[in-house]
Structure formats: C-alpha cells, structure tokens
Amino acid sequence: MATTEALSVIPASVLRNLSDKLYEKRKNAALELEGIVKQLTVAGDHDKITAVINLLTHEYTYSPQANHRKGGLIGLAAVTVGLTSEAAQHLEQIVPPVLNSFSDQDSRVRYYACEALYNIAKVVRGDFIVFFNQIFDALCKLSADSDANVQSAAHLLDRLVKDIVTESDQFSIEEFIPLLRERMNVLNPYVRQFLVGWITVLDSVPDIDMLGFLPDFLDGLFNMLSDNSHEIRQQADSALSEFLQEIKNSPSVDYGRMAEILVQRAGSQDEFTRLTAITWINEFVKLGGDQLVPYYADILGAILPCISDKEEKIRVVARETNEELRGIEADPAEGFDVGAIFSIARRQLSSEWEATRIEALHWVSTLLNRHRSEVLVFLNDVLDTLLKALSDPSDEVVLLVLEVHACIAKDPQHFRQLVVFLVHNFQLDHSLLEKRGALIIRRLCVLLDAERIYRELSTILEGESDLDFASIMVQALNLILLTASELSDLRDLLKQSLVNADGKSLFLSLYASWCHSPMAIISLCLLAQAYQHASSVIHLLVEEDINVKFLVQLDKLIHLLETPTFAYLRLQVFRLLEPGRYIWLLKALYGLLMLLPQQSAAFKILRTRLKTVPSYSFKEECFRRSSSGIPYSQFNYGEGGGSQIFEEGDLSDNSHDMHNGINFATKLQQFQQIQKQHHAHSKSETQSRFVSTSSTKEVQIAGESKRSDLNRPPSRSSRRGLGQLQL
C-alpha cells in the first residue's frame, strides 16, 4: 500500500534513473525527487512523504544492487533537503539506513553514505544530536577505512558534526564518555587521531566538563604518547598539556583515580611516556593535598625507580617530586599508610641502581624519625635487608645504612640486636669485615657511642666459640682503636686505666676479648701504660711457637708505634731528664725486638729507636737497684702523682700484681688460658689436615704401586713359571 502510494507521486523515469550506473542521472533524479518532496511538504502530506522514504529505504538502500543502494542514499538526502524545516520528524526513518550503509562492502556506497549524511546534517543541524553516538561510532570506523576517498568524505562529515556538537545544548557528555573510553586503547593511528581530535574539540566547549571525565580516558591518551606516528604523539601531548593546565586552575579535581593511572604509566618502557607521567605526578603532589595521602605509597613506588632513569630530565623531575613528597608530614589518622610506604622503601633497597637505594634509605630514616613506633613493628622484615646493605659496593649507601641502624639502635634491646647481627654478618662474610669493617665500626662509633660499641663487641667476642674468627675480629677492632680519629677520646680514656675508674672499667671490659690476639693485648697494655704487664705478656710469648701470622701482627704493631697515637710512649722512652723512669716499657720494647727476625724492616725500625735511648739509663738503674737491695722486679721507679704511671706501686710483695684495683696476675692467667685454647684449636686443625693429607698420599702411593707392578717386567722366577705353563 505504501509502495503504491509512493509510486503514484514519483514518475517511473525518476525511479529508473535513481538506480542508473551513471552518477549524473542519479543526481538529476535526486533533484526531481527533492522537488516532489517540497510540494508534498507544502501540502502537508507527510503520509506520502513517509511512503517515499520507505520506498527508498527498502527498495534501494537495502537492495543487493550497488547502484540501487547508491541511488537510495542520494534519494534520502534529497528527501531531507526537500523537507527543510519539517525534516526532524522523519529523521527516525531517514538516518538509520544511511548509518547502515557505512559498513557496506562497496567503498563507493560507503562514500555516498558519507555524502548523504553530510547533506542531511546540514539541513537538520541540532536535531541531528539524538543520533550522535551512532554517528560517532560510524565515523570512528570510517576514519580507518581502507579507501582514501571514503576517509576524505568521513573527515568532511566529521568536521561538520563537530561544528554541530559545539553549538548544540542537547549534547550529552555523560552518554558519550563510555563510547570514548571503549575506543581509547585502539592502536589504529587514524582512529587515534580521530579520538584525540574529538577530545580536544569537546574540551574547548565551555559548557562541557571534560576535565571531570578525564580519569575515564587519561590512560588512553598516555598510551598514545608512545605511538609510532610523531603527529599522534604530538596531538596527545598537546591535549595532556591542556588538561594539566586546567587541573592547576580547577578547584575540584579527582586526583585519586588519575594518580593510579600515572603510577602505572611512570613505569612505561617509552621514555616520553615516563617523562610525561612523572611530570604529572610532580604537579599532583604539589596540588593534591589530602586527596593523595592514600596514594603516597603507590606514588613513591613510581618515583624511586625513576630517580635512576637513564634520561636526565626524568631523573631531575623524579628527584624534585621525591623531595616534595618526603617534605609532606602526613598523619596516619588521615590515611597515611606507614606500613605501605615502608614496604615500598624496603623493596627499593634491593634496587640495582645506587641512586634509588640511597633515596630508599632516606625514606626509611625519615619514617623512623617521624613514625618510630609504627616502623619498629616491621623491623624484622627489613633488618636482614639492612644488614645485607652493609655489603653494598657504594660507600654512600653503607653510610646511610649505618645511620638507619644507629637510629634503630637508640633502644637498648635493638642496640644489642644490631651488634649481634653485625658480628654474625662479619663471621659469615670475612670479606665484609676486611673491606668494610673499619668503615662500619668507625661510623657506628660516631653515630652511637664509641665506648658503648666497643664494650658490647668485646662482650660478644669474649664468649665467641669460633676462635679463629674471634682472633681476626679482635685484631680488626684493635687496629681501628689505635688508628681511627673518631676513637681518640676512647684512647685518651684507656691511657688513664691505672689512675682513673672509668679508664680501668673500659680496660677490664676489653681485656678478656682482646686476649684472643697477643698483639692486640700488648697494644692495649701499651695504650693503657700497663708496661710491666705488657712485658709479662711478651715474656710468655717467647715460650710459644712463633708463626707467620704472629710475625705479621707484630710487624704491624711496630709500625703503629711510629704513629701519632703512640707519640707519648716514644717520649716516655726517650725522656733524657728522667732516666730509668719507664724501665718496664724499655723491657717490653726490647722483648718485642727479640721476637722479630733480624732482617725484617720492623726489627730495624725498633732497633734504631732503641739505640737512641741513653745508655746511662740502664747503668744508673741497675746501680740504684743493687744499692737499694730491692729485687729488680719490685722496685718502684715512679715518684710524684698526676698522670705519671707507676705500675709497681709500693714495696709490698704483690705491688706489681695489683694497681688501681686491677689484678694483673689474674689477667695474665686469663690471657694464658685463652691462648691455650687457641693453641689446642690450632693443633687440632693441623692434625686434621695432616691426617687428611696422609690419607690422600697413601691412596696415591697405593695407586702408583699397583701401576708399577703392572708395568714392571716379570722376574726370572716368574718367567720360569710362565715357561713351565706354556710347556
């Protein structure tokens, strides 16, 4: 019925030409159709107009013949033009078949569909908005069309649609955003250009709040920054720059959702993407305020790796952001997750990049200072990592680690734990002690308290079952004690051991563990000016086996006597105005001289020093002793008070064994006992090695014997026997 009605108003020639293969004939037929529709519009006969539209739709646009479909499209455009202001009420019939033609297999049909919709849009303008989402979807596909002519036609239509949208008050951004979000991760460059173009246009419309929906498509824009096309990268960067400027000027921004996206993009493989993301994070940290507090851990996790980025621009921005973030003193009550932040910092302590490890340590230190109680809850999780960091190849990292350790060790229980862990690590890794031992011990002595550190170390080493390690550790600690400028106060205190209660306490505290090394105990006695006891220890050493290790340590001690640390000792030896005053010191030094090989450099150094001692010192001393009738070992050479050291004290029988409450006889026994343990241990190890070596040699000899038996010519009797067998 509808078709008959349409045929009654449209001449057969027009319908025939509308499907002609020639464009000119189709165009002329469309113009005639336009005139017919205009007459019907004036007459108000919309039923017949509807019949014409249905005819064009079903008989032409849905026809299997391409020329019919082309004619149907140009016919629908002509109907719209003929309707003019009345076209809006027929759009529901006109637009769908045109949109359907955008996916036609024939590129020419798709081209005419663009042309038809363009003409329709020009007529209806704002009324066109109700179909915007469908049109946008169609244009998005056509922007990547394989036919250049179709792409060109789609671009023209796209510009017109943009103009209509920007001037319309009916456009719904809420309905459009899901459509945009679905397509933001498309990789086709033409589609990407199309999408960025729409984002830019819509953002320029004052009445459309694109900033409020930025989290929905921000990730897609960042994704485009790594596109192969320079033009697309530039367009995406331009759009992002504009949005960032808007964020700076906007009083209300959803920082949280965008922060999550930026954190992910800061780890991108693409350099430009990383730089843009870290730049945004930098601005967010400055602007975000309380909104960003719950995201601080994620942000820190993105910043720390970028501090070591190969690109300098990224490193600079990352460092600035890191300083800005660390400067914010957030409260856990406001959502600041101390545990999460601490976990990120701890994880980055194992980073392969030095700069990142350094900043991670700064964060650990900052958290300890601001939220000590919360951080100490996680101490067991990080302690192993911090101890491993002491082996870091970077001195700066090690120094920072020590500051963190010192901060933790402010509590007594943690102090003890630190020193025990430290000794344990030195025991497991001797190279750590060799390469970093001095640095670690010296720095801890500055950060904490030198006396406290040495007392605790001595207590631990006193009970150490691994005698070899105890000896090595004591030798290292002794060398640091004698040479480190940071321990000058400790040395001064030890010099007062025989006249001062604090000095005596420290001397006794160190003595037991120092017994693990003969040279260490001699050094301690020389430092404490307990010269008679030093002489007694040296006398005991004469009775022991002298090995290479012993001579190496003795050589080091002789060279140390030439350092500023023992300047007072050298002056005591060579004080010409008080001959014989420090006779026990001279005996000790001569004892050391006798232990040294004559051809060694240390022997020549010490002998040269001792040659300068006035000879009358000994002659006068011997004369005084013989004339007084006092045994040599009990004579007191000191007079007066102050800082002078008189080991022998008064003339009582036990005076040389006790001074300032120190029972040197007992101490000498303690030294002998510990050295006996060392000798027994050394002998046991030697025997074990000998047994192992002997067993190996026996096996080798047995094997060689068997081989020689096989290779040896038969003896005469053997040959005779063999001959008998052959017979």
XYZ file of C-alpha atoms in Angstrom:
727
model
C 0.000 0.000 0.000
C 2.794 2.407 0.984
C 4.819 1.436 -2.064
C 1.841 2.026 -4.353
C 1.294 5.406 -2.761
C 4.921 6.343 -3.319
C 4.850 5.154 -6.898
C 1.845 7.338 -7.542
C 3.783 10.514 -6.713
C 7.193 9.598 -8.216
C 7.433 9.190 -12.002
C 8.789 5.866 -13.228
C 11.598 7.652 -15.073
C 12.835 9.194 -11.817
C 12.854 5.842 -10.083
C 14.662 4.289 -13.047
C 17.331 6.998 -13.205
C 17.810 6.859 -9.424
C 19.375 3.402 -9.839
C 21.315 4.189 -13.006
C 25.011 3.397 -13.080
C 25.783 6.970 -14.145
C 26.170 9.439 -11.297
C 24.744 12.330 -13.324
C 21.479 10.517 -13.970
C 21.181 9.603 -10.284
C 21.888 13.174 -9.331
C 19.239 14.557 -11.689
C 16.706 12.016 -10.423
C 17.508 13.132 -6.852
C 16.878 16.753 -7.756
C 13.483 15.842 -9.225
C 12.705 13.845 -6.093
C 13.629 16.852 -3.973
C 11.106 18.983 -5.863
C 8.364 16.390 -5.394
C 9.010 16.230 -1.626
C 8.946 20.013 -1.364
C 5.473 20.044 -2.924
C 4.271 17.333 -0.560
C 5.728 19.262 2.400
C 3.911 22.424 1.401
C 0.730 20.385 1.063
C 1.406 18.832 4.493
C 1.037 15.361 3.065
C 3.501 13.626 5.390
C 1.952 10.220 4.830
C 3.076 10.236 1.226
C 6.497 11.558 2.302
C 6.748 8.624 4.679
C 5.788 6.279 1.850
C 8.548 7.756 -0.354
C 11.143 7.307 2.437
C 10.055 3.688 2.953
C 10.330 3.031 -0.770
C 13.852 4.473 -0.914
C 14.872 2.526 2.184
C 13.604 -0.930 1.340
C 13.751 -0.947 -2.444
C 17.011 0.930 -2.805
C 19.293 1.268 0.280
C 18.743 -2.379 1.246
C 18.896 -3.604 -2.368
C 21.512 -6.220 -3.346
C 22.381 -3.971 -6.313
C 25.126 -1.426 -5.540
C 23.673 1.211 -7.885
C 20.303 0.898 -6.232
C 21.944 1.433 -2.828
C 23.759 4.485 -4.127
C 20.518 5.862 -5.555
C 18.688 5.198 -2.316
C 21.283 7.194 -0.324
C 21.260 10.188 -2.601
C 17.443 9.944 -2.661
C 17.190 10.064 1.165
C 19.426 13.136 1.204
C 17.205 14.746 -1.434
C 14.084 13.990 0.649
C 15.706 15.659 3.687
C 16.590 18.750 1.674
C 13.032 18.841 0.314
C 11.586 18.632 3.807
C 13.740 21.545 5.064
C 12.401 22.556 8.475
C 9.991 19.608 8.547
C 12.806 17.062 8.281
C 13.207 16.473 12.022
C 10.008 14.447 12.304
C 11.232 11.992 9.639
C 14.838 11.514 10.875
C 13.990 8.247 12.632
C 13.274 6.827 9.142
C 15.989 8.608 7.181
C 19.172 8.303 9.310
C 19.261 4.529 10.209
C 19.514 3.240 6.607
C 22.272 5.783 5.920
C 24.228 4.692 9.006
C 23.740 1.081 7.961
C 25.396 1.865 4.632
C 28.629 2.929 6.376
C 29.501 -0.761 6.722
C 28.658 -1.631 3.099
C 31.131 -3.878 1.275
C 31.285 -1.441 -1.647
C 33.569 1.529 -0.941
C 31.558 3.743 -3.311
C 28.408 3.027 -1.316
C 30.270 3.987 1.875
C 31.428 7.157 0.159
C 27.853 8.114 -0.858
C 26.646 7.301 2.638
C 29.096 9.949 3.969
C 27.904 12.388 1.350
C 24.230 11.689 2.134
C 24.674 12.079 5.896
C 26.653 15.268 5.340
C 23.741 16.774 3.390
C 21.230 15.526 5.939
C 23.248 17.044 8.810
C 23.477 20.414 7.063
C 19.691 20.544 6.936
C 18.713 19.331 10.391
C 21.758 20.655 12.433
C 20.880 20.416 16.151
C 18.110 17.862 15.645
C 20.847 15.551 14.472
C 22.291 15.223 18.037
C 19.929 12.424 19.039
C 21.879 10.149 16.699
C 25.298 11.376 17.821
C 26.527 8.180 19.475
C 25.658 6.057 16.445
C 27.180 8.616 14.088
C 30.343 8.840 16.243
C 30.710 5.069 16.160
C 30.306 5.039 12.389
C 32.788 7.892 11.892
C 35.309 6.171 14.154
C 35.257 3.138 11.867
C 35.317 5.195 8.686
C 38.356 7.176 9.893
C 40.373 3.983 9.397
C 38.660 2.994 6.123
C 40.825 1.275 3.553
C 39.627 3.624 0.804
C 41.221 7.071 0.745
C 38.123 8.676 -0.814
C 35.928 7.292 1.947
C 38.389 8.614 4.558
C 38.302 12.038 2.937
C 34.497 12.081 2.876
C 34.405 10.914 6.505
C 36.736 13.777 7.535
C 34.417 16.320 5.933
C 31.427 14.820 7.704
C 33.413 14.713 10.972
C 34.159 18.437 10.834
C 30.507 19.229 10.237
C 29.398 17.011 13.137
C 31.934 18.731 15.427
C 30.540 22.117 14.468
C 27.007 20.957 15.205
C 28.001 19.495 18.602
C 29.877 22.591 19.746
C 26.859 24.821 19.080
C 24.284 22.416 20.480
C 22.883 22.474 24.011
C 21.455 18.983 23.675
C 24.758 17.082 23.569
C 25.110 14.566 26.456
C 28.724 14.161 27.590
C 27.632 11.508 30.095
C 26.364 9.255 27.291
C 29.354 9.955 25.086
C 32.175 9.162 27.593
C 31.566 5.364 27.742
C 31.738 5.324 23.938
C 35.022 7.239 24.020
C 36.514 5.098 26.807
C 35.827 1.886 24.867
C 37.861 3.112 21.924
C 40.814 4.827 23.669
C 43.069 1.787 23.525
C 42.614 1.187 19.795
C 46.022 1.058 18.090
C 44.989 2.220 14.612
C 46.676 5.605 14.030
C 43.716 7.046 12.091
C 41.307 6.155 14.866
C 43.685 7.642 17.431
C 43.830 10.909 15.527
C 40.056 10.887 15.288
C 39.666 10.347 19.057
C 42.213 12.973 20.102
C 40.522 15.395 17.743
C 37.172 14.866 19.431
C 38.653 15.139 22.942
C 40.294 18.438 22.038
C 37.129 19.840 20.449
C 34.847 18.856 23.303
C 37.308 20.196 25.872
C 37.175 23.571 24.130
C 33.413 23.847 24.703
C 32.824 25.864 27.896
C 29.594 24.080 28.764
C 31.139 20.596 28.503
C 33.133 19.445 31.557
C 35.684 17.108 30.001
C 38.020 17.537 32.985
C 35.529 15.833 35.252
C 35.652 12.756 32.996
C 39.415 12.853 32.424
C 40.092 9.698 34.501
C 37.953 7.766 32.001
C 40.222 8.418 29.039
C 43.507 9.601 30.603
C 45.154 6.203 30.268
C 44.274 6.117 26.580
C 45.888 9.498 25.992
C 49.059 8.336 27.744
C 49.004 5.219 25.617
C 49.144 7.404 22.518
C 52.349 9.101 23.688
C 54.298 6.047 22.547
C 52.658 5.874 19.094
C 54.954 5.418 16.116
C 53.459 8.494 14.489
C 55.088 11.740 15.568
C 51.896 13.618 14.740
C 49.773 11.454 17.056
C 52.335 11.748 19.879
C 52.299 15.495 19.443
C 48.494 15.702 19.437
C 48.224 13.523 22.558
C 50.904 15.554 24.341
C 49.153 18.792 23.418
C 45.851 17.505 24.779
C 47.511 16.317 28.011
C 49.290 19.644 28.478
C 45.984 21.462 28.139
C 44.327 19.212 30.698
C 47.211 19.634 33.143
C 46.869 23.383 32.892
C 43.146 23.077 33.574
C 43.891 20.914 36.614
C 46.154 23.629 38.023
C 43.348 26.166 37.670
C 40.493 23.954 38.829
C 39.290 23.945 42.451
C 37.861 20.426 42.186
C 39.821 17.551 40.654
C 39.646 13.776 41.155
C 43.352 13.253 41.867
C 42.992 9.750 43.264
C 41.754 7.905 40.179
C 44.233 9.679 37.944
C 47.120 9.016 40.358
C 46.607 5.277 39.864
C 46.920 5.705 36.095
C 50.000 7.911 36.368
C 51.763 5.447 38.642
C 51.315 2.716 36.027
C 52.480 4.949 33.204
C 55.579 6.071 35.130
C 56.889 2.547 34.625
C 56.354 2.592 30.861
C 59.093 1.370 28.539
C 58.608 4.518 26.482
C 60.815 7.397 27.611
C 58.410 10.191 26.610
C 55.524 8.477 28.421
C 57.607 8.150 31.601
C 58.633 11.801 31.484
C 55.047 12.988 31.000
C 53.730 10.707 33.755
C 56.380 11.785 36.271
C 55.727 15.435 35.390
C 52.031 14.956 36.122
C 52.838 13.175 39.388
C 55.071 16.092 40.345
C 52.189 18.526 39.881
C 49.749 16.223 41.647
C 51.987 16.003 44.729
C 52.036 19.794 44.872
C 48.299 20.215 44.246
C 46.626 17.047 45.501
C 46.732 17.668 49.233
C 44.721 15.265 51.380
C 43.230 13.516 48.347
C 46.607 11.973 47.518
C 47.528 10.755 51.015
C 46.149 7.216 50.447
C 48.138 7.016 47.208
C 51.533 8.098 48.611
C 52.873 4.540 48.684
C 51.977 3.923 45.029
C 53.422 7.278 44.025
C 56.647 6.568 45.899
C 56.855 3.201 44.175
C 56.745 5.018 40.832
C 59.180 7.799 41.784
C 62.068 5.809 43.272
C 62.922 3.810 40.115
C 62.700 6.991 38.017
C 65.380 8.619 40.190
C 67.848 6.304 38.438
C 66.337 6.692 34.959
C 68.771 6.836 32.049
C 67.122 10.079 30.883
C 68.348 13.097 32.830
C 65.066 15.045 32.517
C 63.187 12.185 34.169
C 65.794 11.939 36.941
C 65.538 15.648 37.696
C 61.720 15.659 37.916
C 61.699 12.414 39.931
C 64.164 13.824 42.476
C 62.145 17.009 42.830
C 58.949 15.010 43.302
C 60.617 12.743 45.842
C 61.808 15.709 47.904
C 58.357 17.279 47.703
C 56.695 14.062 48.852
C 59.141 13.484 51.692
C 58.603 17.037 52.862
C 54.906 16.376 53.495
C 54.306 15.344 57.109
C 51.124 13.307 56.817
C 49.292 11.786 59.753
C 48.388 8.061 59.834
C 44.996 9.158 61.153
C 44.409 10.890 57.801
C 45.044 7.747 55.775
C 48.837 7.865 55.637
C 49.849 4.196 55.467
C 53.244 3.987 57.192
C 53.467 0.240 56.568
C 52.824 0.577 52.831
C 55.356 3.395 52.449
C 57.909 1.460 54.475
C 57.304 -1.650 52.359
C 57.993 0.293 49.156
C 61.201 1.763 50.589
C 62.321 -1.662 51.813
C 61.713 -3.220 48.397
C 63.735 -0.499 46.673
C 66.696 -1.153 48.996
C 67.418 -4.091 46.690
C 67.322 -1.955 43.537
C 70.197 -2.425 41.120
C 70.593 1.378 40.958
C 72.612 3.199 43.605
C 70.611 6.453 43.469
C 67.370 4.578 44.108
C 68.866 2.655 47.035
C 70.107 5.924 48.554
C 66.688 7.575 48.356
C 65.014 4.452 49.735
C 67.317 4.675 52.755
C 66.439 8.350 53.189
C 62.788 7.298 53.325
C 63.475 4.601 55.917
C 65.330 7.170 58.007
C 62.537 9.730 57.615
C 59.868 7.224 58.642
C 61.917 6.172 61.667
C 62.234 9.773 62.794
C 58.550 10.616 62.289
C 56.753 7.342 62.981
C 59.241 5.325 65.003
C 56.778 3.094 66.847
C 54.899 2.165 63.661
C 58.124 1.374 61.778
C 59.626 -0.774 64.530
C 56.669 -3.130 64.137
C 58.117 -4.050 60.722
C 61.726 -4.190 61.936
C 62.139 -7.943 61.475
C 61.032 -7.615 57.848
C 63.745 -5.122 56.991
C 66.640 -5.964 59.302
C 68.120 -8.648 57.047
C 67.913 -6.308 54.057
C 69.593 -3.510 56.006
C 72.375 -5.833 57.130
C 72.923 -7.068 53.572
C 73.139 -3.430 52.500
C 76.314 -3.126 54.575
C 77.984 -5.084 51.760
C 76.781 -2.568 49.166
C 79.503 -1.507 46.698
C 78.610 2.142 47.339
C 80.181 3.805 50.393
C 77.370 6.362 50.444
C 74.790 3.594 50.719
C 76.731 1.939 53.535
C 76.997 5.207 55.477
C 73.259 5.796 55.130
C 72.510 2.231 56.196
C 74.606 2.796 59.284
C 72.610 5.933 60.088
C 69.434 3.882 59.863
C 70.941 1.170 62.059
C 72.027 3.794 64.564
C 68.542 5.277 64.613
C 67.051 1.835 65.284
C 69.668 1.091 67.944
C 68.631 4.022 70.123
C 66.594 1.478 72.075
C 68.808 -0.794 74.259
C 67.272 -4.041 73.026
C 67.743 -3.024 69.408
C 71.294 -1.870 70.124
C 72.248 -5.322 71.383
C 70.453 -6.928 68.433
C 72.318 -4.714 65.963
C 75.764 -5.527 67.339
C 74.996 -9.258 67.483
C 73.723 -9.232 63.893
C 76.764 -7.230 62.833
C 79.223 -9.682 64.400
C 77.251 -12.574 62.878
C 77.494 -10.998 59.417
C 81.222 -10.420 59.824
C 81.564 -14.073 60.787
C 79.614 -15.267 57.745
C 81.367 -12.908 55.352
C 85.004 -12.255 56.199
C 85.350 -10.089 53.093
C 82.779 -7.712 54.596
C 84.962 -7.358 57.668
C 88.049 -6.897 55.523
C 86.597 -4.369 53.069
C 84.021 -2.528 55.138
C 84.743 -3.424 58.751
C 86.673 -0.250 59.545
C 84.104 1.996 57.842
C 81.195 0.328 59.644
C 82.746 0.314 63.104
C 84.062 3.876 62.872
C 80.752 5.252 61.653
C 78.767 3.463 64.352
C 81.160 4.840 66.962
C 80.301 8.351 65.766
C 76.563 7.786 65.460
C 76.118 5.940 68.728
C 78.871 5.922 71.331
C 82.364 4.548 70.784
C 82.742 3.184 74.304
C 79.314 1.558 74.210
C 80.063 -0.058 70.846
C 83.422 -1.429 71.942
C 82.121 -2.732 75.253
C 79.275 -4.583 73.509
C 81.560 -6.024 70.838
C 84.004 -7.164 73.484
C 81.246 -8.872 75.493
C 80.081 -10.777 72.399
C 83.587 -11.798 71.315
C 84.555 -12.897 74.805
C 82.172 -15.838 74.503
C 82.769 -16.496 70.802
C 83.273 -20.218 70.143
C 84.856 -19.684 66.723
C 88.357 -18.879 67.957
C 89.784 -18.062 64.526
C 87.046 -15.531 63.862
C 87.379 -14.061 67.361
C 91.092 -13.509 66.762
C 90.524 -11.874 63.370
C 87.734 -9.678 64.711
C 89.754 -8.531 67.730
C 92.727 -7.696 65.514
C 90.446 -5.566 63.312
C 88.872 -3.798 66.299
C 92.286 -3.195 67.840
C 93.615 -1.635 64.644
C 90.598 0.678 64.455
C 91.031 1.590 68.122
C 94.665 2.553 67.563
C 94.288 4.456 64.301
C 90.781 5.944 63.924
C 90.487 9.665 64.657
C 86.889 9.074 65.769
C 88.173 6.970 68.700
C 90.674 9.498 70.113
C 88.518 10.020 73.237
C 88.442 6.280 73.800
C 92.233 6.111 73.551
C 92.575 9.002 75.993
C 90.323 7.180 78.448
C 92.378 3.988 78.168
C 95.573 5.936 78.886
C 94.073 6.656 82.302
C 93.370 2.993 83.071
C 95.806 2.868 86.003
C 94.699 6.149 87.602
C 91.043 6.524 86.644
C 87.978 4.407 87.480
C 86.341 4.874 84.052
C 89.571 4.039 82.269
C 90.029 0.950 84.442
C 86.453 -0.185 83.701
C 86.988 0.107 79.965
C 90.369 -1.652 80.150
C 88.846 -4.581 82.009
C 85.873 -4.679 79.634
C 88.134 -5.052 76.605
C 90.795 -7.268 78.166
C 89.025 -10.633 78.029
C 88.168 -10.477 74.319
C 91.494 -8.836 73.418
C 93.188 -11.975 74.817
C 92.224 -13.695 71.557
C 95.137 -11.835 69.920
C 98.554 -11.490 71.606
C 99.401 -8.365 69.625
C 96.023 -6.842 70.495
C 96.575 -7.404 74.225
C 100.100 -5.952 74.017
C 98.723 -2.909 72.167
C 96.015 -2.487 74.803
C 98.600 -2.638 77.605
C 100.877 -0.143 75.859
C 97.913 2.163 75.307
C 96.871 1.826 78.962
C 100.531 2.344 80.001
C 100.452 -1.011 81.815
C 104.043 -1.591 80.735
C 105.004 -4.225 83.296
C 102.025 -6.342 82.309
C 102.917 -5.860 78.633
C 106.420 -7.091 79.442
C 104.974 -10.126 81.223
C 102.768 -10.978 78.231
C 105.727 -10.655 75.870
C 107.789 -12.918 78.167
C 105.072 -15.580 77.838
C 105.139 -15.298 74.049
C 108.818 -16.232 73.972
C 107.837 -19.682 75.157
C 105.281 -20.131 72.374
C 105.716 -21.157 68.742
C 106.243 -18.123 66.546
C 104.355 -18.452 63.266
C 103.912 -16.238 60.222
C 100.579 -14.795 61.371
C 102.144 -13.787 64.660
C 105.072 -12.061 62.922
C 102.724 -10.192 60.571
C 100.758 -8.849 63.529
C 103.990 -7.953 65.340
C 105.231 -6.118 62.265
C 102.001 -4.071 62.198
C 102.385 -3.219 65.882
C 105.956 -1.953 65.420
C 104.828 0.302 62.578
C 101.914 1.543 64.722
C 104.383 2.554 67.439
C 105.693 5.104 64.943
C 102.259 6.733 64.530
C 100.974 9.810 66.430
C 98.861 7.514 68.632
C 101.970 6.320 70.465
C 103.838 9.614 70.471
C 103.546 9.752 74.267
C 105.117 6.313 74.500
C 108.120 7.329 72.405
C 108.598 10.403 74.564
C 108.483 8.292 77.710
C 111.225 6.063 76.353
C 113.464 8.873 75.357
C 112.973 11.374 78.223
C 116.604 12.123 78.998
C 115.899 14.034 82.195
C 114.238 11.049 83.863
C 116.493 8.079 83.084
C 115.096 4.732 84.076
C 111.622 6.025 84.848
C 109.909 3.731 82.302
C 112.201 0.725 82.576
C 109.288 -1.746 82.110
C 108.428 -0.026 78.860
C 112.019 -0.478 77.717
C 111.914 -4.137 78.737
C 108.702 -4.615 76.769
C 110.130 -2.969 73.662
C 113.354 -4.974 73.877
C 111.235 -8.072 74.295
C 109.399 -7.255 71.064
C 112.738 -6.616 69.376
C 113.961 -10.069 70.330
C 110.859 -11.659 68.791
C 111.438 -10.022 65.393
C 113.574 -11.554 62.635
C 116.789 -9.503 62.378
C 116.453 -8.928 58.658
C 112.911 -7.546 58.892
C 112.135 -3.857 58.410
C 110.262 -3.777 61.724
C 113.390 -5.014 63.560
C 115.487 -2.245 62.025
C 112.877 0.417 62.878
C 112.576 -0.596 66.528
C 116.334 -1.138 66.959
C 117.018 2.328 65.530
C 114.595 3.828 68.049
C 116.081 1.958 70.985
C 119.642 2.878 70.022
C 118.811 6.489 70.814
C 117.972 5.682 74.438
C 120.831 6.946 76.664
C 122.923 4.011 77.867
C 123.305 5.521 81.328
C 119.579 4.941 81.846
C 120.245 1.235 82.326
C 123.545 1.603 84.164
C 122.116 4.042 86.695
C 119.017 1.938 87.097
C 120.996 -1.206 87.789
C 123.198 0.672 90.270
C 120.145 2.023 92.118
C 118.571 -1.434 92.297
C 121.729 -3.159 93.567
C 122.461 -0.463 96.161
C 118.917 -0.483 97.499
C 118.784 -4.220 97.959
C 115.306 -4.290 96.444
C 114.614 -7.060 93.940
C 114.554 -5.823 90.367
C 111.012 -6.906 89.850
C 109.709 -4.971 92.875
C 111.481 -1.665 92.537
C 109.304 1.433 92.176
C 110.729 3.930 89.709
C 107.982 6.494 89.908
C 107.617 9.425 92.179
C 105.005 12.090 92.402
C 101.430 11.956 91.107
C 99.257 13.366 88.350
C 99.335 11.470 85.114
C 102.552 9.572 85.801
C 102.194 5.801 85.699
C 103.813 3.743 88.441
C 102.946 0.135 87.765
C 104.951 -1.299 90.604
C 103.142 0.815 93.217
C 104.591 0.445 96.736
C 107.147 -2.004 98.036
C 104.729 -4.753 99.083
C 105.175 -8.263 97.711
C 102.048 -8.067 95.499
C 102.530 -4.499 94.364
C 103.462 -5.499 90.806
C 100.305 -7.638 90.508
C 97.737 -5.032 91.620
C 97.213 -1.441 90.598
C 94.067 0.690 90.724
C 92.182 -2.491 91.637
C 93.399 -4.374 88.568
C 94.742 -7.808 89.430
C 97.310 -8.203 86.670
C 98.347 -11.666 87.863
C 94.787 -12.900 87.335
C 94.651 -11.153 83.980
C 97.864 -12.854 82.936
C 96.357 -16.203 83.817
C 93.254 -15.316 81.788
C 95.450 -14.496 78.796
C 97.333 -17.776 79.166
C 94.088 -19.743 79.392
C 92.606 -18.244 76.223
C 95.878 -18.659 74.338
C 95.981 -22.313 75.385
C 92.539 -22.724 73.815
C 93.860 -21.172 70.608
C 96.927 -23.406 70.582
C 94.811 -26.520 71.196
C 92.462 -25.489 68.402
C 95.370 -24.794 66.067
C 96.999 -28.118 66.913
C 93.732 -29.960 66.295
C 93.312 -28.329 62.903
C 96.908 -29.111 61.972
C 96.434 -32.745 62.915
C 93.205 -32.932 60.922
C 94.950 -31.515 57.866
C 97.871 -33.897 58.389
C 95.580 -36.933 58.625
C 93.689 -35.811 55.527
C 96.923 -35.210 53.617
C 98.410 -38.537 54.784
C 95.300 -40.434 53.692
C 95.446 -38.809 50.296
C 99.129 -39.624 49.908
C 98.571 -43.252 50.979
C 95.880 -43.622 48.335
C 98.187 -42.086 45.733
C 101.124 -44.328 46.782
C 98.920 -47.425 46.669
C 97.724 -46.485 43.215
C 101.228 -45.857 41.975
C 102.375 -49.154 43.467
C 99.688 -51.048 41.578
C 100.612 -49.297 38.343
C 104.322 -50.060 38.837
C 103.523 -53.713 39.496
C 101.622 -53.897 36.265
C 104.347 -52.158 34.294
C 107.338 -53.991 35.940
C 108.922 -56.828 33.763
C 108.382 -60.332 35.159
C 111.099 -61.650 37.439
C 113.277 -64.594 36.483
C 111.253 -66.972 38.613
C 108.083 -65.537 37.173
C 109.372 -66.025 33.686
C 110.346 -69.592 34.567
C 106.904 -70.272 35.849
C 105.343 -68.840 32.739
C 107.600 -71.051 30.606
C 106.529 -74.114 32.535
C 102.933 -73.206 31.983
C 103.488 -72.802 28.276
C 105.170 -76.214 28.134
